[in-house]
GROMACS .gro file of C-alpha atoms in nm:
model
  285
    1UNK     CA    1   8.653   1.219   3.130
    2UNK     CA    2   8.403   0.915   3.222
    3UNK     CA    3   8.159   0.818   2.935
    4UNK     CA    4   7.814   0.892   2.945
    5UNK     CA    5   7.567   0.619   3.060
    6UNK     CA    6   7.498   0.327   2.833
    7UNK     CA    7   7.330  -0.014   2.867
    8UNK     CA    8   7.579  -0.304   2.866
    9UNK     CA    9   7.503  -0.630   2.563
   10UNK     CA   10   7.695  -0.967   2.510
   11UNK     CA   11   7.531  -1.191   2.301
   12UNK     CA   12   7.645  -1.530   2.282
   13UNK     CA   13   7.563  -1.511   1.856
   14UNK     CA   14   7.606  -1.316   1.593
   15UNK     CA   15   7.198  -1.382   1.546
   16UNK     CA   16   7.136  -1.195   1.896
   17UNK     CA   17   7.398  -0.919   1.816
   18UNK     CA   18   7.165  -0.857   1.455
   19UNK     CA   19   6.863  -0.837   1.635
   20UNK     CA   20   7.025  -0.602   1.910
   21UNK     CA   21   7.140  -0.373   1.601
   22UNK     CA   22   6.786  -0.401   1.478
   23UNK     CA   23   6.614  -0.283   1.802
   24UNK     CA   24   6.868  -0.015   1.870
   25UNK     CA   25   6.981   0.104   1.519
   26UNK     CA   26   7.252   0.361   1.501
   27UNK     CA   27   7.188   0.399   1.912
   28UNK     CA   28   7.364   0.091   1.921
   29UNK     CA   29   7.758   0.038   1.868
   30UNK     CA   30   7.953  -0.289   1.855
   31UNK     CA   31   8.227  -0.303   2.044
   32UNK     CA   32   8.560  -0.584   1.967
   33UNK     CA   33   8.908  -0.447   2.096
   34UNK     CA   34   8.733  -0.154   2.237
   35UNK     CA   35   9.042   0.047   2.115
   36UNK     CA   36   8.892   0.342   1.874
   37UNK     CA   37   8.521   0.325   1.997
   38UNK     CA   38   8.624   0.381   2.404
   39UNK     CA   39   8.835   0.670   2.372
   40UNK     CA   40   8.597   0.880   2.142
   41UNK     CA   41   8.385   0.778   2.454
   42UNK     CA   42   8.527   0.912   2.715
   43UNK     CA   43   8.566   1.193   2.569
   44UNK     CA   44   8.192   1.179   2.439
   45UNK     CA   45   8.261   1.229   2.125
   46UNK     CA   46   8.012   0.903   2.074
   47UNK     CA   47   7.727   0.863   2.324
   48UNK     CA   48   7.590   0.530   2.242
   49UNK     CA   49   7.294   0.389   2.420
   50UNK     CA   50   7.393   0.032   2.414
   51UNK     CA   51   7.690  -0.120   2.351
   52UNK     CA   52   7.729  -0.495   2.168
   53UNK     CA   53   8.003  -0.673   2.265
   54UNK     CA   54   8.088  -0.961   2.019
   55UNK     CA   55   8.372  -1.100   2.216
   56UNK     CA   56   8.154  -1.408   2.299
   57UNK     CA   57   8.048  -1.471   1.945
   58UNK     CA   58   8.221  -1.783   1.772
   59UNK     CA   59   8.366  -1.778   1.486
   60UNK     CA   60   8.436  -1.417   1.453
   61UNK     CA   61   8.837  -1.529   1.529
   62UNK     CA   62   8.908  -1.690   1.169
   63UNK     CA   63   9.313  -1.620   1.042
   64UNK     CA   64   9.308  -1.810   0.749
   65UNK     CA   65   9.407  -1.908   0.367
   66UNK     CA   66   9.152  -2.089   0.203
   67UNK     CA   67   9.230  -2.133  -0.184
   68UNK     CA   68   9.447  -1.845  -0.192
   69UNK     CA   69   9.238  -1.632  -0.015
   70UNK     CA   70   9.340  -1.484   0.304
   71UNK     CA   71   9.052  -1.460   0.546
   72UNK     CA   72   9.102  -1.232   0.843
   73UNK     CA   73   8.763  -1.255   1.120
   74UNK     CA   74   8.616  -0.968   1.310
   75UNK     CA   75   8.804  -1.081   1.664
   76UNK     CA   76   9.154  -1.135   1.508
   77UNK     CA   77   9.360  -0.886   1.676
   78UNK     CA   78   9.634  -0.702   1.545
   79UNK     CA   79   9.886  -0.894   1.744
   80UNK     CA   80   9.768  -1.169   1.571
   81UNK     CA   81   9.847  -1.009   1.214
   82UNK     CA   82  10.149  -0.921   1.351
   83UNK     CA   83  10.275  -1.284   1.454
   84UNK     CA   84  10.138  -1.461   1.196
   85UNK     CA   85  10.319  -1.613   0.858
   86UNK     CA   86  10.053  -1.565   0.630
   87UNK     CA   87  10.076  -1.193   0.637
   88UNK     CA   88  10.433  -1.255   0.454
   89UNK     CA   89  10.556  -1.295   0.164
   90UNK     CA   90  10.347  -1.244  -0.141
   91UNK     CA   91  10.159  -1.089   0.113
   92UNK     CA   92  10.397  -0.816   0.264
   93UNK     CA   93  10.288  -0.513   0.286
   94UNK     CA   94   9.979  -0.657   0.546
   95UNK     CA   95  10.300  -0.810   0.727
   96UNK     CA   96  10.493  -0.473   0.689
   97UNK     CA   97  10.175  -0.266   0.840
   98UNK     CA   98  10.053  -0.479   1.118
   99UNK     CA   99  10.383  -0.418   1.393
  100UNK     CA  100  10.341  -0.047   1.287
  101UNK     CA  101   9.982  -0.030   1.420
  102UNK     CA  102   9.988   0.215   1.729
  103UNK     CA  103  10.165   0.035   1.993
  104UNK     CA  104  10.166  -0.295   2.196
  105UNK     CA  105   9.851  -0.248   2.410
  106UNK     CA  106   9.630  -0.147   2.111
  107UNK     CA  107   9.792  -0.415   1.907
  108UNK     CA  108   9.688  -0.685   2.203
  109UNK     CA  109   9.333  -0.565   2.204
  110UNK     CA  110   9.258  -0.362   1.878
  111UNK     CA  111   9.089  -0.582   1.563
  112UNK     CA  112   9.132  -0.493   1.210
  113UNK     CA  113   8.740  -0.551   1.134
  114UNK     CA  114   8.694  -0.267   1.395
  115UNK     CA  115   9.001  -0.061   1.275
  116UNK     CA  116   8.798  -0.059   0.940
  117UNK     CA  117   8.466   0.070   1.087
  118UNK     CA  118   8.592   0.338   1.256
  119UNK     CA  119   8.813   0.494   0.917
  120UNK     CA  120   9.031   0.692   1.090
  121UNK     CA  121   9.175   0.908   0.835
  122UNK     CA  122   9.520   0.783   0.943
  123UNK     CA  123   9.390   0.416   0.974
  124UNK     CA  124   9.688   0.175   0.824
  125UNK     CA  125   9.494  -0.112   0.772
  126UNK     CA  126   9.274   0.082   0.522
  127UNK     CA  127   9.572   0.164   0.296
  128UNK     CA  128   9.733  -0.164   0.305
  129UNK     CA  129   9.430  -0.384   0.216
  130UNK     CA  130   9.326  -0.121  -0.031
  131UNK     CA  131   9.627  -0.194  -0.209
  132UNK     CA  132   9.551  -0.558  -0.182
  133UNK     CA  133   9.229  -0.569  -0.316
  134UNK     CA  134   9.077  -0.624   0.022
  135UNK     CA  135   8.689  -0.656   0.111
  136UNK     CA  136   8.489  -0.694   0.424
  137UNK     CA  137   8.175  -0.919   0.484
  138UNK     CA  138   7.918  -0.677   0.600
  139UNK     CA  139   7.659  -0.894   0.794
  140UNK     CA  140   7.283  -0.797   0.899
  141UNK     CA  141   6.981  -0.942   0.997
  142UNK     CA  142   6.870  -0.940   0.571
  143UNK     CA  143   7.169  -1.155   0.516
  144UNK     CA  144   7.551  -1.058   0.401
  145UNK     CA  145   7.720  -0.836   0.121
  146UNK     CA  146   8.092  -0.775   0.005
  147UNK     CA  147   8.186  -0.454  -0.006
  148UNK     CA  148   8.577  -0.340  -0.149
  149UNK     CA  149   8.781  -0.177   0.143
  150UNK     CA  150   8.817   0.136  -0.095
  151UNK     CA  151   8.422   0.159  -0.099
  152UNK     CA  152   8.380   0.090   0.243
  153UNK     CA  153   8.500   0.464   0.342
  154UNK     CA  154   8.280   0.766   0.257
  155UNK     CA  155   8.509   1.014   0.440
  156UNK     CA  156   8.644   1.075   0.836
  157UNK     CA  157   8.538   0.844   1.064
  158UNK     CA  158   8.272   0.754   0.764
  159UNK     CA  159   8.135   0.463   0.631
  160UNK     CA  160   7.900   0.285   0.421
  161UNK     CA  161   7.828   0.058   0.670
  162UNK     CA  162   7.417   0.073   0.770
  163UNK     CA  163   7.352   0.076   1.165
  164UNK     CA  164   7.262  -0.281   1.149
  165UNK     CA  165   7.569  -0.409   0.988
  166UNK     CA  166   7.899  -0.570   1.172
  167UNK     CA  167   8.161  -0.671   0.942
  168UNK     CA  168   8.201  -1.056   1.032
  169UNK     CA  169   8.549  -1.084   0.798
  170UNK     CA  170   8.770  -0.915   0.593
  171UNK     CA  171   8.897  -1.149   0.246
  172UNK     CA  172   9.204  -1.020   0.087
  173UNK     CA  173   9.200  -1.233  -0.285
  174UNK     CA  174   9.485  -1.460  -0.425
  175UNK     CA  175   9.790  -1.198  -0.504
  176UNK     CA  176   9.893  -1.541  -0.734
  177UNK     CA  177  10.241  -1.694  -0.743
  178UNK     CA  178  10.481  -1.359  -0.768
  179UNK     CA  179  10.402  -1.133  -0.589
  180UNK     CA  180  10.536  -0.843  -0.328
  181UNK     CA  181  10.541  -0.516  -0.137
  182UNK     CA  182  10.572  -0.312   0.173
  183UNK     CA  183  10.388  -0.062   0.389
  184UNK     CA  184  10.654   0.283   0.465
  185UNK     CA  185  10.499   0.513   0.762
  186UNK     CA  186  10.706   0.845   0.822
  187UNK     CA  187  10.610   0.906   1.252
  188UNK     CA  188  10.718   1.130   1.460
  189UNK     CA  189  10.745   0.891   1.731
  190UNK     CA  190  10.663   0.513   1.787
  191UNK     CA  191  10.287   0.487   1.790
  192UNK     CA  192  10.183   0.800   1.662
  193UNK     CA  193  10.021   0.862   1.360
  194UNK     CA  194  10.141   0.863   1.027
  195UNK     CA  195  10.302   1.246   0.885
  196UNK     CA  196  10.269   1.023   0.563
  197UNK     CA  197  10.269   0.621   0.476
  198UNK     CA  198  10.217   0.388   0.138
  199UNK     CA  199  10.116   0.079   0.055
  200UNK     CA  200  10.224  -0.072  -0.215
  201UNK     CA  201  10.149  -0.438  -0.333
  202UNK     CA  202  10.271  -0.564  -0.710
  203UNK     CA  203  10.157  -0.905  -0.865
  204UNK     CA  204  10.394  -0.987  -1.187
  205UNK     CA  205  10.277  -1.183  -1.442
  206UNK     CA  206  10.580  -1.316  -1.679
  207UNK     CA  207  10.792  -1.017  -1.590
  208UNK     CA  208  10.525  -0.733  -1.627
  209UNK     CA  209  10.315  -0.607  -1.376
  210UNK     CA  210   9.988  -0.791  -1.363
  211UNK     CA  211   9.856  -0.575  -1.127
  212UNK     CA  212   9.927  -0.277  -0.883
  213UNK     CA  213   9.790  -0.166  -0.574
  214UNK     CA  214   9.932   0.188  -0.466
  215UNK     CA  215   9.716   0.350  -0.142
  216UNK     CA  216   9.810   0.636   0.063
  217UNK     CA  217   9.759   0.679   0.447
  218UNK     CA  218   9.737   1.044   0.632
  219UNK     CA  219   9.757   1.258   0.276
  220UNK     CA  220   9.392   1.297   0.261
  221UNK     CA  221   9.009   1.293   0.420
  222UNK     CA  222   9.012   0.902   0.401
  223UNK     CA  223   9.274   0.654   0.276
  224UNK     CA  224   9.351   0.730  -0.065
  225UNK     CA  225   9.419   0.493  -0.406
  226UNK     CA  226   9.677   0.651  -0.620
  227UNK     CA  227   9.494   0.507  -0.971
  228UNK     CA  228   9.644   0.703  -1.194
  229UNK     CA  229  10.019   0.563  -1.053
  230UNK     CA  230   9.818   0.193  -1.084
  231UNK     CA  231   9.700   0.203  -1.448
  232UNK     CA  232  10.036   0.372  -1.561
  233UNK     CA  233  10.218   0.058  -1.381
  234UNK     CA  234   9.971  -0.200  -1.544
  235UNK     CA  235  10.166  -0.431  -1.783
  236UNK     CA  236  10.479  -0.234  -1.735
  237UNK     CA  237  10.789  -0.379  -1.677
  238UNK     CA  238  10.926  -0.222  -1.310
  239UNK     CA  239  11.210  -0.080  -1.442
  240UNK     CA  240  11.329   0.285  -1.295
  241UNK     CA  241  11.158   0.478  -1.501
  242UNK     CA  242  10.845   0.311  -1.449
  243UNK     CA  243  10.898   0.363  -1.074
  244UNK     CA  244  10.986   0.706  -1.083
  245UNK     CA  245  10.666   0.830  -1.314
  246UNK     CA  246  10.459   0.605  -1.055
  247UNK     CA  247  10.632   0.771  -0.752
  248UNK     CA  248  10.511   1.126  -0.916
  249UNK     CA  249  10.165   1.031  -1.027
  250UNK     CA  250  10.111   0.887  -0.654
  251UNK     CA  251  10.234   1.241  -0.485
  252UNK     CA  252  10.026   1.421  -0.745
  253UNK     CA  253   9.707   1.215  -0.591
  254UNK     CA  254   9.793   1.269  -0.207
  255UNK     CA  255   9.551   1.551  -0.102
  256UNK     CA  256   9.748   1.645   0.170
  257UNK     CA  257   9.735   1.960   0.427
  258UNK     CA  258   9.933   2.215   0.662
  259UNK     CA  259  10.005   2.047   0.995
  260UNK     CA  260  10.190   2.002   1.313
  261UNK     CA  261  10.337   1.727   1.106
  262UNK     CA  262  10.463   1.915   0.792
  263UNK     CA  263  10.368   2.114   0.505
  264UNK     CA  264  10.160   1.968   0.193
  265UNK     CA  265  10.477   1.993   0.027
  266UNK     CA  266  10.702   1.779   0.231
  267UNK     CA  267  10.431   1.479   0.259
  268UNK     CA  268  10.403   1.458  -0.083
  269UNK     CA  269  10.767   1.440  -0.141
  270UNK     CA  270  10.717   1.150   0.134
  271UNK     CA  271  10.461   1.042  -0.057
  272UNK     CA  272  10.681   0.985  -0.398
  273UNK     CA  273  11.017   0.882  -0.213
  274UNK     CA  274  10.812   0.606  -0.064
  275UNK     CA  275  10.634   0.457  -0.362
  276UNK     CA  276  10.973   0.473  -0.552
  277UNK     CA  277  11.095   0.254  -0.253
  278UNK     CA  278  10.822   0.009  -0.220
  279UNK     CA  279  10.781  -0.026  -0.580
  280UNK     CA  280  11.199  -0.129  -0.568
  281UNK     CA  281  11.128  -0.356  -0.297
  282UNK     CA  282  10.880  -0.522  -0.470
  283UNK     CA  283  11.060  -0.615  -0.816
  284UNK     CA  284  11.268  -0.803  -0.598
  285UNK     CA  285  11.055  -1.095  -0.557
   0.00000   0.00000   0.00000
C-alpha cells in the first residue's frame, strides 16, 4: 500500500522543527531513519499531515562520553552503535543489543532516539538502556526535560512524549569502574523479533553488587524492569544462588502471552535461563 497524502518539512534547526510541532501538534510526526514511522504508513496505520524531517538539523549526530556519561544524539544510527567502542565493555549489554537490531538496512538507517518513540513492544533498545539507567532529552519549544527510559513508555506504541516534543539525546550515566553485562534475544530467524530477550547490566562495588539493571524485551505490553530480581541482587555477592533466585524473580515478572512464538510458559523459562546467563557473564568482569 502507498501512504496517504502528507505535506513534506525539513528544517534546517531544531528551532524550526519546534515551531513546526507547535503549528501542527500531534498532526505532525518527526521523521529520522524513517524505519518504524514509514511502514505503519504505508500501511496507514499513521496518517500524519506533515512530516518533520530532522536529518538537516546539526547536532542531533552526538556519540559520545563526556565524564562518564555516554551521550547517544537523535541521528546516531544503529550502525553506528553497532561499530562503535564505547558501547563495550562496562558498557556491554548496549554493545551486545545494537548488531541484534532487525537487520542491516534498518541498522543503516534506523536511530535509537526514534526506536524509543515509537515503543514497540519488542523494541531492544528499550530493554537494554532500561537496564542501564538510560534517559532521553525530551526537547520543545518551552525548553527541555529528562525523562528515565522506563518512564518514557506508557504501553504499545505509547509514550509520554507530548506532540511537541523530539527527543534531541539519549544519556546513559557512569556504570563506574567495574562493571558488565549482555543483551540474550531468543529469534526465530535473523531479524525478527524477539520470542523472548534480557538485559542485564551489573555495577560491583568491592565485590558486591552496587547496582543491577534486569529488563525484559517481548514478555509484556511494553519493555519490562524485573525490580523485584534488582533489589534482591542489591549488595549481594553474585554467587549461584544469588543468580538463580534472580533468574526466578525475573520470569515471575515477565507478563508474557500465547503466540506464534511459544507459550507463556516456555518464554518465561527463556526468561530465567537468560538472566542466570547474563548475570554469569557479568561477574566475570
Amino acid at each position: 500500500m502507498y501512504p496517504g497524502r502528507f505535506e513534506y518539512q525539513a528544517p534546517a534547526t531544531l528551532e524550526e522543527a519546534l515551531a513546526t510541532l507547535d503549528r501542527y501538534g500531534d498532526e505532525a510526526k518527526v521523521l529520522a531513519g524513517g524505519q518504524s514511522l514509514i511502514p505503519l504508513m504505508k500501511l496507514r496505520f499513521a496518517s500524519p499531515r506533515v512530516l518533520v524531517d530532522i536529518n538537516r538539523v546539526p547536532g542531533l549526530d552526538t556519540l559520545a562520553e563526556e565524564r562518564g556519561e555516554l551521550r547517544i544524539g537523535a541521528l546516531v544510527r544503529h550502525k553506528d552503535c553497532e561499530r562503535s567502542s564505547l558501547l563495550g565493555g562496562r558498557r556491554a549489554v548496549l554493545g551486545d543489543a545494537a548488531p541484534q537490531i532487525s537487520d542491516p538496512i534498518v541498522r543503516n538507517l534506523g536511530t535509537v532516539a526514534g526506536s524509543l518513540a515509537h515503543a514497540d513492544p519488542q523494541g531492544d533498545w528499550g530493554s537494554a538502556l532500561m537496564a542501564m539507567g538510560g534517559r532521553v532529552v525530551a526537547r520543545g519549544s518551552d525548553g527541555s526535560r529528562e525523562i528515565a527510559v522506563e518512564d518514557l513508555f506508557e504501553g504499545p506504541f505509547t509514550t509520554t512524549l507530548e506532540p511537541n516534543e523530539v527527543i534531541t539525546e539519549v544519556r546513559v550515566p557512569d556504570p563506574g569502574p567495574k562493571a558488565g553485562g549482555t543483551y540474550l534475544k531468543l529469534e526465530r530467524k535473523v531479524g525478527d523479533f524477539a520470542t523472548a530477550a534480557v538485559a542485564v547490566h551489573v555495577s560491583f562495588s568491592d565485590g558486591t553488587v552496587r547496582r543491577a539493571g534486569i529488563a525484559l524485551t517481548g514478555v509484556g505490553p511494553r519493555n519490562l524492569r524485573a525490580r523485584a530480581a534488582e533489589e534482591a541482587l542489591a549488595g549481594a555477592t553474585l554467587d549461584d544462588e544469588a543468580i538463580a533466585e534472580a533468574g526466578r524473580l525475573a520470569a515471575e515478572a515477565a507478563e508474557p502471552r500465547d503466540d506464534v512464538r511459544g507459550s507463556a510458559e516456555y518464554k518465561r523459562n527463556v526468561v530465567r535461563v537468560f538472566v542466570e546467563r547474563g548475570l554469569r557473564k557479568a561477574r566475570e568482569v
